[in-house]
Amino acid sequence: MGTRLPIAFLAGFASVITPCVLPLVPGYLSALSGIEGGRLDERGVARRVVAASTPFILGFTVVFVVLGAGTAAISNVFSQRAQTEIAGFVLV
């Protein structure tokens, strides 16, 4: 478990800095903070962006942790076939 967290972090970081995703980051931050992309380098704006994005990030974290824990619980209780049927039902 000790090495999995840094590896997961690096994989997530690598996915954000890829050439197809990185250009979307200023627009994402603008949409999240309500500040135009050209003003992101102004003084004090970084603090406002962090303050606006922290609840959003925490919300996503909670949702995905709960989903991951639920998936782990299902995998321990149900057979592989039942897991496939449950996944199909959820997707539909």
Short mmCIF file of C-alpha atoms in Angstrom, two decimals:
data_model
loop_
_atom_site.label_atom_id
_atom_site.label_comp_id
_atom_site.label_asym_id
_atom_site.label_seq_id
_atom_site.Cartn_x
_atom_site.Cartn_y
_atom_site.Cartn_z
CA MET A 1 0.00 0.00 0.00
CA GLY A 2 2.90 2.34 0.73
CA THR A 3 4.07 2.44 -2.88
CA ARG A 4 0.63 2.42 -4.49
CA LEU A 5 -0.36 5.92 -3.40
CA PRO A 6 2.67 7.68 -4.93
CA ILE A 7 2.28 5.63 -8.11
CA ALA A 8 -1.42 6.54 -8.34
CA PHE A 9 -0.58 10.20 -7.73
CA LEU A 10 2.08 10.18 -10.45
CA ALA A 11 -0.28 8.46 -12.88
CA GLY A 12 -2.97 11.06 -12.21
CA PHE A 13 -0.47 13.88 -12.54
CA ALA A 14 0.84 12.43 -15.81
CA SER A 15 -2.71 12.24 -17.16
CA VAL A 16 -3.28 15.93 -16.37
CA ILE A 17 -0.07 17.18 -18.02
CA THR A 18 -0.57 15.26 -21.26
CA PRO A 19 -0.74 17.49 -24.35
CA CYS A 20 -4.42 16.73 -24.93
CA VAL A 21 -5.53 17.65 -21.37
CA LEU A 22 -3.14 20.41 -20.29
CA PRO A 23 -4.68 23.09 -22.57
CA LEU A 24 -8.04 22.47 -20.86
CA VAL A 25 -6.73 23.35 -17.38
CA PRO A 26 -6.99 27.20 -17.69
CA GLY A 27 -10.56 26.92 -18.97
CA TYR A 28 -11.41 24.47 -16.22
CA LEU A 29 -10.00 26.79 -13.56
CA SER A 30 -11.84 29.74 -15.10
CA ALA A 31 -15.14 27.88 -15.08
CA LEU A 32 -14.58 26.74 -11.53
CA SER A 33 -13.51 30.10 -10.13
CA GLY A 34 -15.49 32.47 -12.34
CA ILE A 35 -12.30 34.28 -13.41
CA GLU A 36 -11.24 34.75 -17.05
CA GLY A 37 -8.23 32.73 -18.20
CA GLY A 38 -6.17 35.87 -18.87
CA ARG A 39 -6.60 37.06 -15.28
CA LEU A 40 -5.33 33.85 -13.65
CA ASP A 41 -1.86 35.35 -13.27
CA GLU A 42 -3.04 38.46 -11.39
CA ARG A 43 -2.14 38.97 -7.75
CA GLY A 44 -4.46 37.33 -5.22
CA VAL A 45 -6.36 35.39 -7.86
CA ALA A 46 -4.55 32.13 -7.06
CA ARG A 47 -5.87 32.25 -3.50
CA ARG A 48 -9.42 32.77 -4.79
CA VAL A 49 -9.09 29.87 -7.24
CA VAL A 50 -7.80 27.57 -4.49
CA ALA A 51 -10.61 28.63 -2.15
CA ALA A 52 -13.24 28.03 -4.85
CA SER A 53 -11.83 24.71 -6.01
CA THR A 54 -11.20 23.09 -2.60
CA PRO A 55 -14.86 22.14 -1.91
CA PHE A 56 -15.16 20.87 -5.47
CA ILE A 57 -12.07 18.67 -5.11
CA LEU A 58 -13.19 17.41 -1.70
CA GLY A 59 -16.60 16.54 -3.12
CA PHE A 60 -15.08 14.57 -5.96
CA THR A 61 -12.74 12.82 -3.54
CA VAL A 62 -15.58 11.76 -1.26
CA VAL A 63 -17.70 10.50 -4.16
CA PHE A 64 -14.91 8.44 -5.70
CA VAL A 65 -13.76 7.03 -2.36
CA VAL A 66 -17.33 5.93 -1.60
CA LEU A 67 -17.66 4.42 -5.08
CA GLY A 68 -14.35 2.60 -4.69
CA ALA A 69 -15.26 1.29 -1.25
CA GLY A 70 -18.64 0.14 -2.55
CA THR A 71 -16.99 -1.66 -5.45
CA ALA A 72 -14.54 -3.36 -3.09
CA ALA A 73 -17.41 -4.46 -0.85
CA ILE A 74 -19.33 -5.87 -3.82
CA SER A 75 -16.27 -7.75 -5.08
CA ASN A 76 -15.86 -9.44 -1.71
CA VAL A 77 -19.51 -10.51 -1.45
CA PHE A 78 -20.57 -11.50 -4.98
CA SER A 79 -19.19 -13.93 -7.56
CA GLN A 80 -17.57 -12.71 -10.77
CA ARG A 81 -20.73 -13.41 -12.78
CA ALA A 82 -22.91 -11.51 -10.29
CA GLN A 83 -20.44 -8.61 -10.35
CA THR A 84 -20.73 -8.44 -14.13
CA GLU A 85 -24.53 -8.41 -13.93
CA ILE A 86 -24.50 -5.69 -11.26
CA ALA A 87 -22.08 -3.59 -13.34
CA GLY A 88 -24.30 -4.00 -16.40
CA PHE A 89 -27.36 -2.95 -14.42
CA VAL A 90 -25.59 0.13 -13.06
CA LEU A 91 -24.38 1.13 -16.54
CA VAL A 92 -27.84 0.78 -18.05
#
